[in-house]
mmCIF file of the C-alpha atoms, coordinates in Angstrom:
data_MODEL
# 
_entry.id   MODEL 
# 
loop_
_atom_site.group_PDB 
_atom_site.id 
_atom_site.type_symbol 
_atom_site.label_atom_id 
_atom_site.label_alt_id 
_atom_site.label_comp_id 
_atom_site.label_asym_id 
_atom_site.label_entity_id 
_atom_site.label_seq_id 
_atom_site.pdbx_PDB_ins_code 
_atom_site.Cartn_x 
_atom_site.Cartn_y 
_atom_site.Cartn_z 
_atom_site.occupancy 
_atom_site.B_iso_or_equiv 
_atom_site.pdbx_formal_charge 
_atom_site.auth_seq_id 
_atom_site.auth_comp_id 
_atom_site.auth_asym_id 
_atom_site.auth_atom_id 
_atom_site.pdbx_PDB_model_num 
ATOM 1  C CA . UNK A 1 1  ? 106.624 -29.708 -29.045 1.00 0.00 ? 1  UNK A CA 1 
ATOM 2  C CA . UNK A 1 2  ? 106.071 -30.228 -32.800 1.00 0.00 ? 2  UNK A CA 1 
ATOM 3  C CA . UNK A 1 3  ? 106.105 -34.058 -33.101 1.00 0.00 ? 3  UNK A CA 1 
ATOM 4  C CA . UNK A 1 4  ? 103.578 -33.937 -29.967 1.00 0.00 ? 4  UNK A CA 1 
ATOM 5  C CA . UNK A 1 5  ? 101.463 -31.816 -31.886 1.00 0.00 ? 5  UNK A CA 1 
ATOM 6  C CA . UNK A 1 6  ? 102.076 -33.916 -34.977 1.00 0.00 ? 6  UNK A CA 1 
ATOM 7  C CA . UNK A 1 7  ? 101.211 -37.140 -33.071 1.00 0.00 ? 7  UNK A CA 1 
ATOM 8  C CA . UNK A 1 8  ? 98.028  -35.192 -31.834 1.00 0.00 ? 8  UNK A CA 1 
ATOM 9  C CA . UNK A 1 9  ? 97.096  -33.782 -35.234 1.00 0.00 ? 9  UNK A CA 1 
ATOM 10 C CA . UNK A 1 10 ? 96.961  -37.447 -36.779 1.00 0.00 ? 10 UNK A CA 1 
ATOM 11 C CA . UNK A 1 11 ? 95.342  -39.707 -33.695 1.00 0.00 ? 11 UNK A CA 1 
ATOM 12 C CA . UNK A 1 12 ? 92.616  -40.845 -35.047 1.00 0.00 ? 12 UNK A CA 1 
ATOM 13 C CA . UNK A 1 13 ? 91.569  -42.589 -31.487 1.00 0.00 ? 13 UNK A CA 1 
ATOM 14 C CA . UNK A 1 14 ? 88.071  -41.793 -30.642 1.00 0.00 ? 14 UNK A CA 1 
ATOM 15 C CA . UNK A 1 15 ? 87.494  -39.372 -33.666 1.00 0.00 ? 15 UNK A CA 1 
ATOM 16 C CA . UNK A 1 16 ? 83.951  -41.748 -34.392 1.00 0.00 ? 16 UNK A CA 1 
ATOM 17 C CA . UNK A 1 17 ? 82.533  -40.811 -31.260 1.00 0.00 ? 17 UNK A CA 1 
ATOM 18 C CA . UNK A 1 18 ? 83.000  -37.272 -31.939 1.00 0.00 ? 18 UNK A CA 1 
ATOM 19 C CA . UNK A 1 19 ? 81.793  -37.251 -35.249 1.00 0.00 ? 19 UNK A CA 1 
ATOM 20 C CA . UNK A 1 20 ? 78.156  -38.885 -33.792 1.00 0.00 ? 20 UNK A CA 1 
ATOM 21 C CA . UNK A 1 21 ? 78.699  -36.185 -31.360 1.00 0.00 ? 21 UNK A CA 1 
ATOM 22 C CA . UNK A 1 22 ? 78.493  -33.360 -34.025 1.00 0.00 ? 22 UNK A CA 1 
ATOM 23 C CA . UNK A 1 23 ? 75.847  -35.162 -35.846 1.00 0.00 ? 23 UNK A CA 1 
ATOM 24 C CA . UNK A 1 24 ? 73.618  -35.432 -32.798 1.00 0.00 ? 24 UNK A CA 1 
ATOM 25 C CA . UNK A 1 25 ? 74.392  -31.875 -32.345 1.00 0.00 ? 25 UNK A CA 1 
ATOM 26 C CA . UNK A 1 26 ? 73.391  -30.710 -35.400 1.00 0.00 ? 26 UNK A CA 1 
ATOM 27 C CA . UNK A 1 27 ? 70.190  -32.625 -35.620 1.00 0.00 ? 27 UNK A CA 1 
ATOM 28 C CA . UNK A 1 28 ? 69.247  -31.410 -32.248 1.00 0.00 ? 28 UNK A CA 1 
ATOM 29 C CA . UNK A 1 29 ? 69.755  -28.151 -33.239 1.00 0.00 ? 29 UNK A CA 1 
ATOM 30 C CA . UNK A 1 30 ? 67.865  -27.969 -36.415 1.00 0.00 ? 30 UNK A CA 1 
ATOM 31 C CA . UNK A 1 31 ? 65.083  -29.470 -33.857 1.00 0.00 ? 31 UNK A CA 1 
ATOM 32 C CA . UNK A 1 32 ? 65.029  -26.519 -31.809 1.00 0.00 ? 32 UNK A CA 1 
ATOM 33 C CA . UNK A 1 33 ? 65.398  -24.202 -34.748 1.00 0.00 ? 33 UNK A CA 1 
ATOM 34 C CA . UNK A 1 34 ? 62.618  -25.656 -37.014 1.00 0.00 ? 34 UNK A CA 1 
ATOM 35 C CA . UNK A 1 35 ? 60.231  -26.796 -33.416 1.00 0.00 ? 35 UNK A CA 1 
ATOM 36 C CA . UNK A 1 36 ? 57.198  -24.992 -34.321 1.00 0.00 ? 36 UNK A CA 1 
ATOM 37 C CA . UNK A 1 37 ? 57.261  -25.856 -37.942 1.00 0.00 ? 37 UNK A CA 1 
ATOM 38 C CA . UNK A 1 38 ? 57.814  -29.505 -36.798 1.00 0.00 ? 38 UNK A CA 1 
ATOM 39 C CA . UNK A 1 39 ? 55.091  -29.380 -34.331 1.00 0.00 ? 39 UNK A CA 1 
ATOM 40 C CA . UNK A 1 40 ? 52.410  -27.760 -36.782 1.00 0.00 ? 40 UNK A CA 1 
ATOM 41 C CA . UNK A 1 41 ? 53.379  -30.282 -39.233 1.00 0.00 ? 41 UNK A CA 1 
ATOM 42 C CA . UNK A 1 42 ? 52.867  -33.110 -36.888 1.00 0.00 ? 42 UNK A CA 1 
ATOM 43 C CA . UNK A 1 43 ? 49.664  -31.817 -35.398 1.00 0.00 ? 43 UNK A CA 1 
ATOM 44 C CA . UNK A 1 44 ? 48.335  -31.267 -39.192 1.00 0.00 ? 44 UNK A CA 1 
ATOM 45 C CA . UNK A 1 45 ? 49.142  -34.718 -40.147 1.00 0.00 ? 45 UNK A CA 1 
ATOM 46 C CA . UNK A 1 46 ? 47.835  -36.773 -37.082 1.00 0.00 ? 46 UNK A CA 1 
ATOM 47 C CA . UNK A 1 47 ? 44.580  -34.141 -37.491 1.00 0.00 ? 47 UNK A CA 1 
ATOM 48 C CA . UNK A 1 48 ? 44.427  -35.594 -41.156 1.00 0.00 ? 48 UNK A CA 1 
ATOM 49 C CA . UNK A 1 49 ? 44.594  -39.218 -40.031 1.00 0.00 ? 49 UNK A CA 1 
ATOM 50 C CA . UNK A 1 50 ? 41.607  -38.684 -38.052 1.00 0.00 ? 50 UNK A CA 1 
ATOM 51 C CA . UNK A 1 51 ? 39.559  -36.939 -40.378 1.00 0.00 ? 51 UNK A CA 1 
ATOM 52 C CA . UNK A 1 52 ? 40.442  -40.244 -42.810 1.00 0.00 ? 52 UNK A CA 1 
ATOM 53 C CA . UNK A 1 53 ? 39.670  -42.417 -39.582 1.00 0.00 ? 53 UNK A CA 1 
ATOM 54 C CA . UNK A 1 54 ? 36.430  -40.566 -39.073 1.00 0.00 ? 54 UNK A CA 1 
ATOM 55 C CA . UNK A 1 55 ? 35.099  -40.735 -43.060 1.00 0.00 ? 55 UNK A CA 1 
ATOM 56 C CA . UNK A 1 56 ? 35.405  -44.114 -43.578 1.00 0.00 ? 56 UNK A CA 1 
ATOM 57 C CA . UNK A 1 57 ? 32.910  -45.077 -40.797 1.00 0.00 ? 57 UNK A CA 1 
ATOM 58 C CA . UNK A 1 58 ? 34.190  -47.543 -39.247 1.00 0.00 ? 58 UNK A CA 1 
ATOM 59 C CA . UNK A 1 59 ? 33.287  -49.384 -36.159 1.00 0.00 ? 59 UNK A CA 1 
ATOM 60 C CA . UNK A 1 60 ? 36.065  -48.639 -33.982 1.00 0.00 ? 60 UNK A CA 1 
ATOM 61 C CA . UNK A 1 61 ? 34.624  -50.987 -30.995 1.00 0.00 ? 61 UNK A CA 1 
ATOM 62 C CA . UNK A 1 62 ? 35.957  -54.262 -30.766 1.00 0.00 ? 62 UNK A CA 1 
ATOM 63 C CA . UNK A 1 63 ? 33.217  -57.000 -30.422 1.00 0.00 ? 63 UNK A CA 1 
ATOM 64 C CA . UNK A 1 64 ? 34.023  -60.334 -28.858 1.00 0.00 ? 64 UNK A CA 1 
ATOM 65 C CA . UNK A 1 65 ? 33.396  -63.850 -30.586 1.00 0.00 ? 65 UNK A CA 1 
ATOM 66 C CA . UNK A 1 66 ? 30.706  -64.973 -28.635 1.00 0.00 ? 66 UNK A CA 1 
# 
């Protein structure tokens, strides 16, 4: 039983994919945690690229060549 486990304890086979695993994990995680602070902070900074859009009064139709 002990040089099973031993052999177990130091495969290293597949131990990449779990560590994405975790990672992925994690970052989904602090996603769900944080959502609503992500979501404000996303709506505030597409809100403030409109508002810069908006003041510098542009034309935002496209004319053709003709």
């Amino acid at each position: 039983m002990k040089p099973w486990l031993l052999k177990f304890w130091n495969d290293e086979e597949g131990l990449g994919t779990l560590e994405i695993l975790l990672i992925v994990a994690v970052l989904i995680a602090i996603a769900v945690i944080f959502r609503k602070w992500i979501i404000k902070w996303f709506n505030d900074l597409i809100g403030k690229a409109g508002e810069s859009f908006d003041k510098t009064g542009t034309d935002t139709e496209i004319k053709s060549p003709t």
